[in-house]
Amino acid sequence: MSMEEKPPSELPYPTSLCHRCATPPRYVRTKTSTFIMCPLLPQKYPPQPVLYCPLFRPRPPGERAPEPEKP
């Protein structure tokens, strides 16, 4: 498995709050799946898609999301 700071080129669970959080998640990839790891939650890999999270803080206006990988 590899740990990545940037989201994959195609976001898994695009409706998940994780992608828009001020504390960016890490994307853990296997050969067949991509998991979203939260650095704040004790369970680390929340069931996706996350539609509510007590620790969610939106990114400040003007702060850009990490750029997706180039294919």
PDB file of C-alpha atoms in Angstrom:
ATOM      1  CA  MET A   1       0.000   0.000   0.000  1.00  0.00           C
ATOM      2  CA  SER A   2       1.149   3.512  -0.641  1.00  0.00           C
ATOM      3  CA  MET A   3       0.323   6.622   1.354  1.00  0.00           C
ATOM      4  CA  GLU A   4      -0.439   9.691  -0.703  1.00  0.00           C
ATOM      5  CA  GLU A   5      -1.058  13.290   0.260  1.00  0.00           C
ATOM      6  CA  LYS A   6      -2.825  14.144  -2.986  1.00  0.00           C
ATOM      7  CA  PRO A   7      -6.196  12.768  -3.957  1.00  0.00           C
ATOM      8  CA  PRO A   8      -6.246  10.258  -6.776  1.00  0.00           C
ATOM      9  CA  SER A   9      -7.184  11.535 -10.220  1.00  0.00           C
ATOM     10  CA  GLU A  10     -10.706  10.171  -9.783  1.00  0.00           C
ATOM     11  CA  LEU A  11     -12.011  10.795  -6.262  1.00  0.00           C
ATOM     12  CA  PRO A  12     -13.564   7.829  -4.508  1.00  0.00           C
ATOM     13  CA  TYR A  13     -16.939   8.771  -3.014  1.00  0.00           C
ATOM     14  CA  PRO A  14     -17.004  12.270  -4.568  1.00  0.00           C
ATOM     15  CA  THR A  15     -19.806  13.417  -2.220  1.00  0.00           C
ATOM     16  CA  SER A  16     -17.720  12.741   0.901  1.00  0.00           C
ATOM     17  CA  LEU A  17     -16.938  15.696   3.167  1.00  0.00           C
ATOM     18  CA  CYS A  18     -13.400  14.357   3.529  1.00  0.00           C
ATOM     19  CA  HIS A  19     -12.374  15.868   0.198  1.00  0.00           C
ATOM     20  CA  ARG A  20     -13.393  19.357   1.335  1.00  0.00           C
ATOM     21  CA  CYS A  21     -12.017  19.253   4.890  1.00  0.00           C
ATOM     22  CA  ALA A  22      -9.435  21.763   6.134  1.00  0.00           C
ATOM     23  CA  THR A  23      -7.527  18.825   7.601  1.00  0.00           C
ATOM     24  CA  PRO A  24      -6.818  17.016   4.370  1.00  0.00           C
ATOM     25  CA  PRO A  25      -7.203  13.259   4.339  1.00  0.00           C
ATOM     26  CA  ARG A  26      -4.613  10.820   3.100  1.00  0.00           C
ATOM     27  CA  TYR A  27      -5.472   8.484   0.288  1.00  0.00           C
ATOM     28  CA  VAL A  28      -4.297   4.922   0.791  1.00  0.00           C
ATOM     29  CA  ARG A  29      -4.256   2.860  -2.362  1.00  0.00           C
ATOM     30  CA  THR A  30      -4.149  -0.843  -2.930  1.00  0.00           C
ATOM     31  CA  LYS A  31      -4.157  -2.489  -6.332  1.00  0.00           C
ATOM     32  CA  THR A  32      -7.952  -2.437  -6.453  1.00  0.00           C
ATOM     33  CA  SER A  33      -9.171   0.213  -3.976  1.00  0.00           C
ATOM     34  CA  THR A  34      -8.547   3.652  -2.560  1.00  0.00           C
ATOM     35  CA  PHE A  35      -9.259   4.275   1.116  1.00  0.00           C
ATOM     36  CA  ILE A  36      -9.625   7.672   2.755  1.00  0.00           C
ATOM     37  CA  MET A  37      -7.709   8.022   6.022  1.00  0.00           C
ATOM     38  CA  CYS A  38      -8.651  10.811   8.410  1.00  0.00           C
ATOM     39  CA  PRO A  39      -5.813  12.173  10.588  1.00  0.00           C
ATOM     40  CA  LEU A  40      -8.341  13.322  13.232  1.00  0.00           C
ATOM     41  CA  LEU A  41     -10.703  10.411  13.783  1.00  0.00           C
ATOM     42  CA  PRO A  42      -9.826   7.571  16.142  1.00  0.00           C
ATOM     43  CA  GLN A  43     -11.126   4.923  13.709  1.00  0.00           C
ATOM     44  CA  LYS A  44      -8.972   6.529  10.943  1.00  0.00           C
ATOM     45  CA  TYR A  45     -10.878   4.993   8.026  1.00  0.00           C
ATOM     46  CA  PRO A  46     -14.477   6.203   8.359  1.00  0.00           C
ATOM     47  CA  PRO A  47     -17.192   4.442   6.381  1.00  0.00           C
ATOM     48  CA  GLN A  48     -17.650   6.301   3.114  1.00  0.00           C
ATOM     49  CA  PRO A  49     -19.166   8.520   1.967  1.00  0.00           C
ATOM     50  CA  VAL A  50     -18.934  10.774   5.023  1.00  0.00           C
ATOM     51  CA  LEU A  51     -21.978  13.045   4.965  1.00  0.00           C
ATOM     52  CA  TYR A  52     -21.639  14.317   8.548  1.00  0.00           C
ATOM     53  CA  CYS A  53     -18.561  14.576  10.743  1.00  0.00           C
ATOM     54  CA  PRO A  54     -18.308  16.397  14.099  1.00  0.00           C
ATOM     55  CA  LEU A  55     -14.668  17.263  13.308  1.00  0.00           C
ATOM     56  CA  PHE A  56     -15.285  18.575   9.790  1.00  0.00           C
ATOM     57  CA  ARG A  57     -14.012  22.093   9.194  1.00  0.00           C
ATOM     58  CA  PRO A  58     -14.389  23.505   5.687  1.00  0.00           C
ATOM     59  CA  ARG A  59     -11.280  24.772   3.978  1.00  0.00           C
ATOM     60  CA  PRO A  60     -10.984  28.560   4.237  1.00  0.00           C
ATOM     61  CA  PRO A  61     -12.272  30.530   1.227  1.00  0.00           C
ATOM     62  CA  GLY A  62      -9.590  30.881  -1.389  1.00  0.00           C
ATOM     63  CA  GLU A  63      -7.617  27.856  -0.195  1.00  0.00           C
ATOM     64  CA  ARG A  64      -7.435  25.409  -3.044  1.00  0.00           C
ATOM     65  CA  ALA A  65      -7.885  21.701  -2.759  1.00  0.00           C
ATOM     66  CA  PRO A  66      -4.806  19.589  -3.466  1.00  0.00           C
ATOM     67  CA  GLU A  67      -4.337  19.031  -7.184  1.00  0.00           C
ATOM     68  CA  PRO A  68      -5.324  15.581  -8.420  1.00  0.00           C
ATOM     69  CA  GLU A  69      -2.638  13.350  -9.866  1.00  0.00           C
ATOM     70  CA  LYS A  70      -1.987  13.602 -13.562  1.00  0.00           C
ATOM     71  CA  PRO A  71      -2.875  10.340 -15.327  1.00  0.00           C
TER      72      PRO A  71
END
